Tab-separated table of C-alpha atoms and ligand atoms in Angstrom:
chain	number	residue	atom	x	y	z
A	1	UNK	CA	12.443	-104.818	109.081
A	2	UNK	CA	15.289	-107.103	110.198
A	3	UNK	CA	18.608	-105.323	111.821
A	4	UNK	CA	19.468	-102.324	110.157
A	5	UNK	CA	17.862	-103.232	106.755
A	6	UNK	CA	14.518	-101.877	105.828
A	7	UNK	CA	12.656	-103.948	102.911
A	8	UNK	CA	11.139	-101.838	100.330
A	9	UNK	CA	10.452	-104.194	97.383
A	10	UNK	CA	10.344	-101.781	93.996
A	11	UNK	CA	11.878	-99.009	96.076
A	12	UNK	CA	8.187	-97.538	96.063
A	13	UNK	CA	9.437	-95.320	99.301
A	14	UNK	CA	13.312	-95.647	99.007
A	15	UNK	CA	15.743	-91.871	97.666
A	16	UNK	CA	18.037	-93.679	95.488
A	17	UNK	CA	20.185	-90.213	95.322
A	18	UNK	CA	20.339	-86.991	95.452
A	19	UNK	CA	19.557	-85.167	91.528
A	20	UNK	CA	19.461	-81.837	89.999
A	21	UNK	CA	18.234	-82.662	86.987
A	22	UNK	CA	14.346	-83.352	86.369
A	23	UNK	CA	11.957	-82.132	89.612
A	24	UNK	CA	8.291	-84.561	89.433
A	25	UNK	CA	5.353	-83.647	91.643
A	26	UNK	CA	2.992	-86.829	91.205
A	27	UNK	CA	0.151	-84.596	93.547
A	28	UNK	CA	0.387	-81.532	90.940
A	29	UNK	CA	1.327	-83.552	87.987
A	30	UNK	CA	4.217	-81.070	88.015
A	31	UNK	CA	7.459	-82.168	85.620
A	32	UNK	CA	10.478	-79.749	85.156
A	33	UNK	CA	13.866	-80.419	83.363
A	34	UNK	CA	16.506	-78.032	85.304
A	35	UNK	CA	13.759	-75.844	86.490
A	36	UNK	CA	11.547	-75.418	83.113
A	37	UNK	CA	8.147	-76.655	82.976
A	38	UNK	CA	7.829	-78.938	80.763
A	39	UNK	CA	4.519	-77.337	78.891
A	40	UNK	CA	6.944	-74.315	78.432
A	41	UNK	CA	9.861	-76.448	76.679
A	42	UNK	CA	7.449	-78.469	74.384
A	43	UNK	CA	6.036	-74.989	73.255
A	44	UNK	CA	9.278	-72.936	72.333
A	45	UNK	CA	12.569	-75.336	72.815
A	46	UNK	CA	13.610	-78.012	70.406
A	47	UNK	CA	14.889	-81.490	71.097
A	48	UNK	CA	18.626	-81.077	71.137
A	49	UNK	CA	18.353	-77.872	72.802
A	50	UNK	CA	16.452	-79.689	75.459
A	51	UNK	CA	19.125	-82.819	75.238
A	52	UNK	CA	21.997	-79.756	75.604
A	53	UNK	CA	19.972	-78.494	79.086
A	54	UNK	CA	19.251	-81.767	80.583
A	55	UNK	CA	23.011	-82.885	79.739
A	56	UNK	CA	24.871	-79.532	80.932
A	57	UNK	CA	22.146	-78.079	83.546
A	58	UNK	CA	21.217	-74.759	81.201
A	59	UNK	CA	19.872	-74.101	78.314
A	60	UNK	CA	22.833	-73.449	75.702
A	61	UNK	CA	23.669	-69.378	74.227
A	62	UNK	CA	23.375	-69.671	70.155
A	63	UNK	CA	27.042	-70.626	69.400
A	64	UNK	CA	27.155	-73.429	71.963
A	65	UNK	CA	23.779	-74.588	70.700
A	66	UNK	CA	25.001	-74.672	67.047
A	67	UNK	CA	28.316	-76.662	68.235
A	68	UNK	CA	26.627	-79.122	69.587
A	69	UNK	CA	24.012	-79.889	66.997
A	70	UNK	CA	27.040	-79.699	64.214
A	71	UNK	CA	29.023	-81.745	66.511
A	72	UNK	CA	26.403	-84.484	66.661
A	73	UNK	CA	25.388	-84.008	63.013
A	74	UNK	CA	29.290	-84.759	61.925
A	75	UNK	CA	29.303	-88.046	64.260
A	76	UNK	CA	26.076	-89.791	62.905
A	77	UNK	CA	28.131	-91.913	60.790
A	78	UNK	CA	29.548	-95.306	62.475
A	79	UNK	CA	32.024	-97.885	61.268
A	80	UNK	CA	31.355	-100.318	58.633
A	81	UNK	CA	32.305	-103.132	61.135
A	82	UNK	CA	29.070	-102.543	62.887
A	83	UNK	CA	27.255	-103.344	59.671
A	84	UNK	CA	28.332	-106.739	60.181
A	85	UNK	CA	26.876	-107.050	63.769
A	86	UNK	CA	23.442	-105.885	62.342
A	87	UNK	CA	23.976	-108.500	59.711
A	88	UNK	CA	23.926	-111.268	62.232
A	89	UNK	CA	20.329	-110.342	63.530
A	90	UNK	CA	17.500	-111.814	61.631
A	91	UNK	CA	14.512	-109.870	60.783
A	92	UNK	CA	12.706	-111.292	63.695
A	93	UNK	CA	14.795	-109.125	66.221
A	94	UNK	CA	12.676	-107.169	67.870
A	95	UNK	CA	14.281	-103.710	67.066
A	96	UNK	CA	14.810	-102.797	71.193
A	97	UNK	CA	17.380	-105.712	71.269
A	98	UNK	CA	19.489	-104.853	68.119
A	99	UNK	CA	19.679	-101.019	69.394
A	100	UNK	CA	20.561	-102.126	72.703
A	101	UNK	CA	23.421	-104.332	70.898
A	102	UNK	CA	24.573	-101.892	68.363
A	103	UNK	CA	24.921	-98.955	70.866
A	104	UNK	CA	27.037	-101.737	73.519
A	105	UNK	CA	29.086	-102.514	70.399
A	106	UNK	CA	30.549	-98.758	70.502
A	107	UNK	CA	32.680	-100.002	73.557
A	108	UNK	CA	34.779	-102.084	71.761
A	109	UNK	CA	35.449	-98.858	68.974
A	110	UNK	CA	36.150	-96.434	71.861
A	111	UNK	CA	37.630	-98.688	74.454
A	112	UNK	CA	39.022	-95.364	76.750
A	113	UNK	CA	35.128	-94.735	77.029
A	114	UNK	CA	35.778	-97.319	80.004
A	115	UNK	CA	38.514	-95.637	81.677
A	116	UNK	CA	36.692	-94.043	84.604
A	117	UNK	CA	39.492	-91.025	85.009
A	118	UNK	CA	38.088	-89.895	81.211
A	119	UNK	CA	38.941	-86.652	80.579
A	120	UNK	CA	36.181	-83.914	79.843
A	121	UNK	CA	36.933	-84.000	76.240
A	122	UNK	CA	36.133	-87.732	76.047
A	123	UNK	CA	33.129	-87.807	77.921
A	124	UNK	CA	31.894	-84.753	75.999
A	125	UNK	CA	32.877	-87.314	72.743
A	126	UNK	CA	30.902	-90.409	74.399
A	127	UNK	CA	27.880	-87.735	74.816
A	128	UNK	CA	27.970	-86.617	71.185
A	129	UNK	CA	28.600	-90.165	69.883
A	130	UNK	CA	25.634	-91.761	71.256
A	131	UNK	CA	23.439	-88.621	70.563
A	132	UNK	CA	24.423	-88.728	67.171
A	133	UNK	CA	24.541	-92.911	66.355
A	134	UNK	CA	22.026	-93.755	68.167
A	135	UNK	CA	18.918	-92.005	65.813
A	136	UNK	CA	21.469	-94.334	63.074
A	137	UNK	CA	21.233	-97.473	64.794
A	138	UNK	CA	17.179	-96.883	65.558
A	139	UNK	CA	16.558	-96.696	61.888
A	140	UNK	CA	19.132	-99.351	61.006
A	141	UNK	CA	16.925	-101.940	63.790
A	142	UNK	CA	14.129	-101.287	62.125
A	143	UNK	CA	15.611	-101.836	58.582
A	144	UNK	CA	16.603	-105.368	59.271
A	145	UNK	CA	13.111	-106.263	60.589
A	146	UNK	CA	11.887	-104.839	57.334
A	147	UNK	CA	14.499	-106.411	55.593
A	148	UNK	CA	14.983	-103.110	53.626
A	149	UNK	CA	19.041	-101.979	52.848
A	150	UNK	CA	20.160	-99.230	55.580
A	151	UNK	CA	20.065	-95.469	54.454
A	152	UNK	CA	23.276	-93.189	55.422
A	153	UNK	CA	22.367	-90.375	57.583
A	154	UNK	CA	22.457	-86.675	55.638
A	155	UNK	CA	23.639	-84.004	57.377
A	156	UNK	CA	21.781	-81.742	55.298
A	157	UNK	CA	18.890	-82.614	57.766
A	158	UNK	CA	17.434	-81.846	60.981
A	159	UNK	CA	17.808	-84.450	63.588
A	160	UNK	CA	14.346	-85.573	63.120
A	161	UNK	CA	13.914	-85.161	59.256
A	162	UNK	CA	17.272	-87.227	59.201
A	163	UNK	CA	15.950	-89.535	61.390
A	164	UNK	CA	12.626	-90.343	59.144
A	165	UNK	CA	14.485	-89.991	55.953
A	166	UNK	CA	16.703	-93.166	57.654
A	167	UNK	CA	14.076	-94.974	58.444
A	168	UNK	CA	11.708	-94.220	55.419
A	169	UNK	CA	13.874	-93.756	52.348
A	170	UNK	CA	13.946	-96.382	49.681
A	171	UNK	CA	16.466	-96.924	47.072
A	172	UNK	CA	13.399	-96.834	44.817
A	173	UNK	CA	11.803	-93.984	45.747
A	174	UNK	CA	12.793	-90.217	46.594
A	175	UNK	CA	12.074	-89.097	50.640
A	176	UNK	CA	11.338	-85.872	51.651
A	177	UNK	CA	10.278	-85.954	55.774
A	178	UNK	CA	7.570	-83.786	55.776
A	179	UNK	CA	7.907	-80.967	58.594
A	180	UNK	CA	4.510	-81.672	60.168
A	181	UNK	CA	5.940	-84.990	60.945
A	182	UNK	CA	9.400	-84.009	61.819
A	183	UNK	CA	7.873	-81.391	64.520
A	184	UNK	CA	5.508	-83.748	65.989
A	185	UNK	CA	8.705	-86.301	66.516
A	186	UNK	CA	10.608	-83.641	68.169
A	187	UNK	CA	8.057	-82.443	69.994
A	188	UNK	CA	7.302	-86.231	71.416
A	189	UNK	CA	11.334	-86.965	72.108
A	190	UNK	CA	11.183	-83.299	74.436
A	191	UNK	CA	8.395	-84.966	76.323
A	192	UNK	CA	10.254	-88.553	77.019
A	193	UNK	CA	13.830	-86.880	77.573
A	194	UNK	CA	13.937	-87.521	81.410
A	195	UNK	CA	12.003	-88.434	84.531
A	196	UNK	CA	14.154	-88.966	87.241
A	197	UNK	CA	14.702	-92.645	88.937
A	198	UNK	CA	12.551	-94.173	86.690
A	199	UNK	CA	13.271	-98.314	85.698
A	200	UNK	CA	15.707	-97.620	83.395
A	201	UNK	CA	17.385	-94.539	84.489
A	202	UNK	CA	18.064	-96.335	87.529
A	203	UNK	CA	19.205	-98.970	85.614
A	204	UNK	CA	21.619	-96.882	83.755
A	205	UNK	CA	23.037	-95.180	86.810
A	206	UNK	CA	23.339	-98.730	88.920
A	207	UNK	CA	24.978	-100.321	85.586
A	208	UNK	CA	27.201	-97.121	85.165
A	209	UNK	CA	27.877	-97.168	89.325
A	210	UNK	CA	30.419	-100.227	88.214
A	211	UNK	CA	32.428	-97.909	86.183
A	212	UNK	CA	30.784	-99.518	83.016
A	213	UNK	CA	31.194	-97.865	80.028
A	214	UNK	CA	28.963	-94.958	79.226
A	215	UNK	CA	27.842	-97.193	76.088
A	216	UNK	CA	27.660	-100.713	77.771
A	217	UNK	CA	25.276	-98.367	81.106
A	218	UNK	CA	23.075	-96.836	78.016
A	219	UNK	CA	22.641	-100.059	76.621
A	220	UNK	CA	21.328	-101.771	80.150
A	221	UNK	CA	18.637	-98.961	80.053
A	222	UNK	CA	17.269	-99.861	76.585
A	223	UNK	CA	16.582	-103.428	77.995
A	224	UNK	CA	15.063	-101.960	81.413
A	225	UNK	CA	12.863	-99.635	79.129
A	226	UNK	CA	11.813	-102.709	77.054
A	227	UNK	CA	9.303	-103.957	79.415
A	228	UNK	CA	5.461	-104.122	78.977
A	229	UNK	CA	5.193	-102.122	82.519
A	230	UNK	CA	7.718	-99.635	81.980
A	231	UNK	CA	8.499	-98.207	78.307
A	232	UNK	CA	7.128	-101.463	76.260
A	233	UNK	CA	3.681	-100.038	77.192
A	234	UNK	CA	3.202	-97.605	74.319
A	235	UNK	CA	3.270	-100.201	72.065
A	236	UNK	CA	1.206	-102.335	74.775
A	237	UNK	CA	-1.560	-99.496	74.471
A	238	UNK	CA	-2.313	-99.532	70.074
A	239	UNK	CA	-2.281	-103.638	70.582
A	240	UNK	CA	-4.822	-103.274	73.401
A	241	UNK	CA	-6.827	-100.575	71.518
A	242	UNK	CA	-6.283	-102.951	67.917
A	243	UNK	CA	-7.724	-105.847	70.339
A	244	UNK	CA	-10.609	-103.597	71.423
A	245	UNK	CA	-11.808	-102.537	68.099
A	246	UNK	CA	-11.246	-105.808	66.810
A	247	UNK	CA	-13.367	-106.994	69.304
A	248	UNK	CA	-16.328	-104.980	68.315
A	249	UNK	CA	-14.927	-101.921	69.947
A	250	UNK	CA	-17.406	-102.316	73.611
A	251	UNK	CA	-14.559	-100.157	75.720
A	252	UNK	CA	-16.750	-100.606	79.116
A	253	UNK	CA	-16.515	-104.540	78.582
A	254	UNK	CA	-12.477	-103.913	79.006
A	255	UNK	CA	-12.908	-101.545	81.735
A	256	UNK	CA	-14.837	-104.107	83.643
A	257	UNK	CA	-11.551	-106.601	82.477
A	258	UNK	CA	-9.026	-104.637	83.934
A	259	UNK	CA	-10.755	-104.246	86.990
A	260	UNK	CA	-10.972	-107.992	87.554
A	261	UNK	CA	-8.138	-109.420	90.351
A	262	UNK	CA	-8.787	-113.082	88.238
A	263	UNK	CA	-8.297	-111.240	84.932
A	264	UNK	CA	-4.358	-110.640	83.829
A	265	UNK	CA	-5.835	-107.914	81.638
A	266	UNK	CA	-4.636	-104.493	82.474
A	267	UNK	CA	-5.624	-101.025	80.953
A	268	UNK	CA	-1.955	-100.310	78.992
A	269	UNK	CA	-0.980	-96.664	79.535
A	270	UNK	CA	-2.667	-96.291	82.641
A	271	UNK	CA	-0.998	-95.521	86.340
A	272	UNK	CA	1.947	-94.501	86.963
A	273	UNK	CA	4.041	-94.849	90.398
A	274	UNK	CA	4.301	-91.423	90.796
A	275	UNK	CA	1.850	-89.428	89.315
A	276	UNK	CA	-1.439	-89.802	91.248
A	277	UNK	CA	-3.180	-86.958	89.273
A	278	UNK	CA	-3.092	-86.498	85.279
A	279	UNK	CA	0.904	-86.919	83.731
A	280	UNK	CA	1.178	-83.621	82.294
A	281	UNK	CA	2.842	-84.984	79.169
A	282	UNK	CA	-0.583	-87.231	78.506
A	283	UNK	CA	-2.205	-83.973	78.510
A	284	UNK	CA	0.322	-82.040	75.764
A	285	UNK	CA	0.684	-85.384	73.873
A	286	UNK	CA	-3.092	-85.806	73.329
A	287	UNK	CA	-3.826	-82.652	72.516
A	288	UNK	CA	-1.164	-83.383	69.978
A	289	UNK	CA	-2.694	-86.052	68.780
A	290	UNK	CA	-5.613	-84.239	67.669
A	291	UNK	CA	-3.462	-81.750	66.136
A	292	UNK	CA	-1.284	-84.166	63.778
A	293	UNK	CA	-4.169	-86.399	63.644
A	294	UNK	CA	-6.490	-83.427	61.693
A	295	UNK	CA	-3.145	-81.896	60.140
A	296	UNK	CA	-2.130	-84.971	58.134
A	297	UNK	CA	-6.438	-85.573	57.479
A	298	UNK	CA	-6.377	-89.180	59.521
A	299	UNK	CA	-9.150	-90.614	61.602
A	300	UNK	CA	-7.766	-93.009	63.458
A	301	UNK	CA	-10.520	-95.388	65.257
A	302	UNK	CA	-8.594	-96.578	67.853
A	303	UNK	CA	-8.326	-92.608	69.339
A	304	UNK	CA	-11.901	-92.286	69.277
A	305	UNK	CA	-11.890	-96.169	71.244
A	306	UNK	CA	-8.837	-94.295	73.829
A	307	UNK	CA	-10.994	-91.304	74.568
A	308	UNK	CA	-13.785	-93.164	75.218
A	309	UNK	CA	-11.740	-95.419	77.828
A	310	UNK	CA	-10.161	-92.111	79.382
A	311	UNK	CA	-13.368	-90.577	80.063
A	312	UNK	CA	-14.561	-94.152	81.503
A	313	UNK	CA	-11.884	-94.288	83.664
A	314	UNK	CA	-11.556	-91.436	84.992
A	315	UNK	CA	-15.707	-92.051	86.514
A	316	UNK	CA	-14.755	-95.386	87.325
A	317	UNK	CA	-14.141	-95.648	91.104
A	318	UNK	CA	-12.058	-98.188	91.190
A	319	UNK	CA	-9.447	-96.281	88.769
A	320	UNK	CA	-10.331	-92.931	91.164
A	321	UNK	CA	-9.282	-94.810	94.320
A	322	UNK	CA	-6.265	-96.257	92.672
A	323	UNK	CA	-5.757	-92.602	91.079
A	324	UNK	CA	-5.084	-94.118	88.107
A	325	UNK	CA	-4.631	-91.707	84.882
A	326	UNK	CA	-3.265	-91.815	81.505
A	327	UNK	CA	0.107	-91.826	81.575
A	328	UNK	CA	2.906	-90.574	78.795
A	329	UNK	CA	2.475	-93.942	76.912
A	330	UNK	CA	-1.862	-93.738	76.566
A	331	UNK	CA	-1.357	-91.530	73.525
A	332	UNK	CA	1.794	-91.928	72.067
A	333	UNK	CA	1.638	-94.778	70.128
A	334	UNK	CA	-1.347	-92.994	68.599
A	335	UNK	CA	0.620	-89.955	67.170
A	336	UNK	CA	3.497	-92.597	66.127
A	337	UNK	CA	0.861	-94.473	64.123
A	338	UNK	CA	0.122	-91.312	62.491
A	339	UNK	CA	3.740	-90.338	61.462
A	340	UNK	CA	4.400	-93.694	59.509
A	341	UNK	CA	6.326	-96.000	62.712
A	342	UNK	CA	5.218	-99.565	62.889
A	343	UNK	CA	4.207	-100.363	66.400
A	344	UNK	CA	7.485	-102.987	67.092
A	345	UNK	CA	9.398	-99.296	67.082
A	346	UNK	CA	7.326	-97.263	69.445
A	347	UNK	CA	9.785	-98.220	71.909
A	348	UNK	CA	12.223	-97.216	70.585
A	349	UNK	CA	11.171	-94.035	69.830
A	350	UNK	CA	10.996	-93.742	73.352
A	351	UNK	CA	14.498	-94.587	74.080
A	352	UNK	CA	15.451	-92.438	71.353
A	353	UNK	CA	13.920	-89.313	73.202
A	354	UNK	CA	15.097	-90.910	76.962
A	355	UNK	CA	18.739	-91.142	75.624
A	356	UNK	CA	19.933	-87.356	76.744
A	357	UNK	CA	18.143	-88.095	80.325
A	358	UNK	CA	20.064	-91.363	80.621
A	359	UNK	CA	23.296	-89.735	79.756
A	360	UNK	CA	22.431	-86.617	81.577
A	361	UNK	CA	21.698	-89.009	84.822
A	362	UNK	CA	25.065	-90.961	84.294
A	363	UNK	CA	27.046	-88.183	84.023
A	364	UNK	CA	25.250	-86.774	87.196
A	365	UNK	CA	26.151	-89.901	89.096
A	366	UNK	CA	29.612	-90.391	88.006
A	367	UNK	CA	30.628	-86.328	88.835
A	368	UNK	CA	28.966	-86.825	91.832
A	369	UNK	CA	31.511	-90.200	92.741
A	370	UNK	CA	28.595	-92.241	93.708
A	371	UNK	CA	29.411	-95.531	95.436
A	372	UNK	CA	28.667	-99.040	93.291
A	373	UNK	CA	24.815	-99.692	93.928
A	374	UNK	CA	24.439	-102.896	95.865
A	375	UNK	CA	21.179	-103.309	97.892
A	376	UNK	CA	20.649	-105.572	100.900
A	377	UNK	CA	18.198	-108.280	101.469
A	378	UNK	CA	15.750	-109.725	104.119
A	379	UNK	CA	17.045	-113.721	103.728
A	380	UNK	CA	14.279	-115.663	104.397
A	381	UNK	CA	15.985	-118.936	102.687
A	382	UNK	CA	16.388	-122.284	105.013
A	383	UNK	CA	19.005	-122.091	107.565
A	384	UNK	CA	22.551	-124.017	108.021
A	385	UNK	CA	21.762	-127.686	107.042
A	386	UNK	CA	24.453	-130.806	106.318
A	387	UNK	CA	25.466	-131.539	102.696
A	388	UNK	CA	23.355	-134.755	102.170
A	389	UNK	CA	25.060	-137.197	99.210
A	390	UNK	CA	23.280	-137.894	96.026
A	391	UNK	CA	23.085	-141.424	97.479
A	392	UNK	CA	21.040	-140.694	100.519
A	393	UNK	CA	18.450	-138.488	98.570
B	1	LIG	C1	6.294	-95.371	82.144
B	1	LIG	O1	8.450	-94.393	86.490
B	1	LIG	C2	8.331	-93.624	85.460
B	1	LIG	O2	8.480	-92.418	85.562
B	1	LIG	C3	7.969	-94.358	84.169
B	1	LIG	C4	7.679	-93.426	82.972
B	1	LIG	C5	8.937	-92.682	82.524
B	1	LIG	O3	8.756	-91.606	81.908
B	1	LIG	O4	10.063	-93.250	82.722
B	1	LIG	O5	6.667	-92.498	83.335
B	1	LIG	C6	7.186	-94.227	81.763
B	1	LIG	O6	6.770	-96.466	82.356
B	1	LIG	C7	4.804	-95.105	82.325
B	1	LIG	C8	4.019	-96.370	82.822
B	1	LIG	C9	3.765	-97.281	81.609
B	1	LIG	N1	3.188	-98.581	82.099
B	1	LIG	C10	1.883	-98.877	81.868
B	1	LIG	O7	1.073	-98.118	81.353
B	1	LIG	C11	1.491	-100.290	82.301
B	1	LIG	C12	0.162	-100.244	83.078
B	1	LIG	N2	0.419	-99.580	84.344
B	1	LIG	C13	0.734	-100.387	85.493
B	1	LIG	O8	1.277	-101.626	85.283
B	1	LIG	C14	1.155	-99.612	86.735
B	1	LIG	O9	0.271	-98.597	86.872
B	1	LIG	C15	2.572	-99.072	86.799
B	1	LIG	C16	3.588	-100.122	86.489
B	1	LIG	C17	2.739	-97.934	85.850
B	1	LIG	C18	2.789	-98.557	88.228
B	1	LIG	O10	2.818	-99.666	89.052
B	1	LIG	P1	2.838	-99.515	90.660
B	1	LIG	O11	3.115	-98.120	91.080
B	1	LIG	O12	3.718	-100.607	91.170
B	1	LIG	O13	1.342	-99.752	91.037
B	1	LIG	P2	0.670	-101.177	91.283
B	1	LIG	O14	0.989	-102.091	90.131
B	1	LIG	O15	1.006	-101.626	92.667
B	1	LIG	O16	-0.895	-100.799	91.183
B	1	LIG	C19	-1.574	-100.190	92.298
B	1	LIG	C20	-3.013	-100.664	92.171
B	1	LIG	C21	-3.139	-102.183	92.081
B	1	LIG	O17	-4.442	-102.519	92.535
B	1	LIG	P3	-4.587	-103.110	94.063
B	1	LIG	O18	-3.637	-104.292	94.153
B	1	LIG	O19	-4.200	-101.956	94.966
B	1	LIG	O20	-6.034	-103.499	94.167
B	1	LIG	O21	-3.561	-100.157	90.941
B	1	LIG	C22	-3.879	-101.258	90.079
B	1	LIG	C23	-3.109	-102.468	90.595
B	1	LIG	O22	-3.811	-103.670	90.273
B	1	LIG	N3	-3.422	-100.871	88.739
B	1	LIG	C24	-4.092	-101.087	87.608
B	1	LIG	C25	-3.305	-100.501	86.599
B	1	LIG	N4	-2.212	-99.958	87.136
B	1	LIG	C26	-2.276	-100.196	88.468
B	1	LIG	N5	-5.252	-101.731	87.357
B	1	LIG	C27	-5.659	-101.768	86.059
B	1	LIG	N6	-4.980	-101.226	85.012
B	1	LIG	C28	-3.797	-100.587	85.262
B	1	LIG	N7	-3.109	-100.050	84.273
């Protein structure tokens, strides 16, 4: 503590701001969008209905529900300019960086996005845009990495079904999403909508605190997600699980790895900074997993190799003293598998189901006139010294 500033590296104990929007209790492994549980909303809501509450604070009456699903279905088209930025990535790009730089791109097409007196009607727009494109540019990412031509959305479709059919749909072959699949994607989007001040929400709201646009702040929280600690991790967890298996499958031998200070090896999809019991949405999303796993008739080693490593864990006292569970991104990647997504998109499926938080969180912070976010520091650099010419060093 120096002065008035109090260090708090990772702001592990540090309120960022005050929200209304998604209450977490890490002790009860409670999580509640606006005041719904979050078991309740995966059970009888729907993705965009969810995306409507988290955006506007209630759950919408039947007419404004069906306005804003036919407002976002009528906007999932973008301009043929864009097509040309996606032409410029090679099929390496990993898919997280071409979303992030297709959805930025939308600045430039709807420059008074950045005017920070919008009116209502254009931030309602910006909200509908990027709910609507951004399922577009997810499949589009992973269509260059295939190296397959990019399908036009149908608005004959669900969100989901529309999504799949984008992604899946070749100009050989006829596509018809199957429901199971399109229910078990909506279902997994509900449970990554929001979770308050996480990386990349903050990020959003601290990019978004410059009066950045709504795109560009959206955008900085795909990148922020991208990371092996915070989002990257679902797709972290199936190539730990591959390496397992592939490595005759001896989970305890791993256990033993990640509890090693000299070994860099960490158990993917387990811990969490808040939760210090079970993440309720590892509980619904493995019981899903089970569910679409027997529905579509797989048996998927590598679920048999994650069970085994839960129940491990969860004797293991050095995971009990750490409290350390299976968080939201232990079975994911798992169900994803099963629907058909290649692991280099499992993050992205997660930004596609964290996109109404983000905007939801931006929105909060920019109603609320929140001041630009700019931390202080401890300096602990060397103090005043003489410039010293290159001659005398
Ligand atoms: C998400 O914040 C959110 O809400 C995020 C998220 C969301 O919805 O937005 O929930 C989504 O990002 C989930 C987390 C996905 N990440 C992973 O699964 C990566 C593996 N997990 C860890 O890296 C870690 O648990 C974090 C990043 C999730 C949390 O990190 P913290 O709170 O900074 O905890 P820490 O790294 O300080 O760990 C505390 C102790 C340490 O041991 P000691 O130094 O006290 O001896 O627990 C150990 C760590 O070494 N530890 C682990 C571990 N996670 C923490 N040891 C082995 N394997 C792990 N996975």
């Amino acid at each position: 503590q120096s002065g008035l500033i109090t260090l708090d590296p990772g702001f592990k104990n540090t309120g960022s701001t005050q929200s209304a929007i998604t209450f977490l209790d890490g002790e009860q492994g409670i999580l509640r969008y606006r005041g719904y549980d979050i078991e309740e909303l995966a059970e009888k809501s729907n993705f965009l209905e969810v995306s409507y509450l988290l955006i506007n604070g209630e759950l919408p009456s039947k007419t404004q529900y069906e306005r804003f699903s036919q407002r976002i279905t009528t906007h999932t088209l973008v301009h043929e300019d864009i097509k040309k930025i996606l032409d410029g990535f090679p099929s390496v790009a990993h898919p997280m960086g071409v979303l992030s730089s297709l959805i930025c791109s939308l600045t430039a097409f709807y420059p008074n996005s950045l005017d920070p007196n919008n009116t209502q009607e254009e931030i309602e727009l910006s909200i509908v845009r990027l709910m609507a494109k951004m399922p577009t540019f997810a499949a589009w990412a992973f269509k260059n990495k295939v190296g397959h031509p990019v399908n036009y959305p149908d608005n004959e479709l669900d969100y989901c079904s529309n999504f799949l059919k984008m992604m899946f749909a070749l100009p050989a072959a006829k596509y018809e999403a199957d429901p199971v699949i399109s229910k078990a994607l909506d279902k997994l989007l509900i449970l990554h909508a929001d979770h308050e001040q996480n990386c990349s929400t903050s990020t959003v709201r601290v990019v978004g605190s410059s009066q950045a646009s709504i795109y560009a702040s959206i955008s900085a929280g795909i990148n922020a997600l991208w990371g092996p600690l915070h989002g990257g991790a679902n797709q972290s967890v199936i190539e730990m699980l591959e390496a397992i298996k592939a490595d005759g499958g001896d989970s305890k031998k791993y256990l033993e790895k990640a509890k090693d200070k000299n070994d860099p090896f960490r158990l993917m999809g387990f811990g969490h900074r808040v939760y210090k019991n079970f993440d309720p949405r590892a509980k619904i999303i493995k019981k899903a997993a089970d569910e679409v796993l027997a529905k579509l008739g797989i048996d998927d080693p590598v679920l048999n190799i994650a069970k085994e490593l839960e129940e491990a864990a969860l004797k293991d006292q050095y995971f009990v003293d750490r409290k350390l569970y299976p968080n939201v991104d232990f079975y994911s990647g798992i169900i994803y598998r099963a629907l058909g997504i290649p692991t280099d998109m499992f993050t992205v499926m997660f930004a596609l189901g964290r996109l109404p938080g983000w905007i939801a969180q931006w929105k909060e912070m920019r109603e609320n006139g929140e001041p630009i976010g700019r931390p202080r520091q401890v300096y602990v650099g060397p103090t005043q010294r003489p410039f010293v010419p290159i001659s005398e060093r």
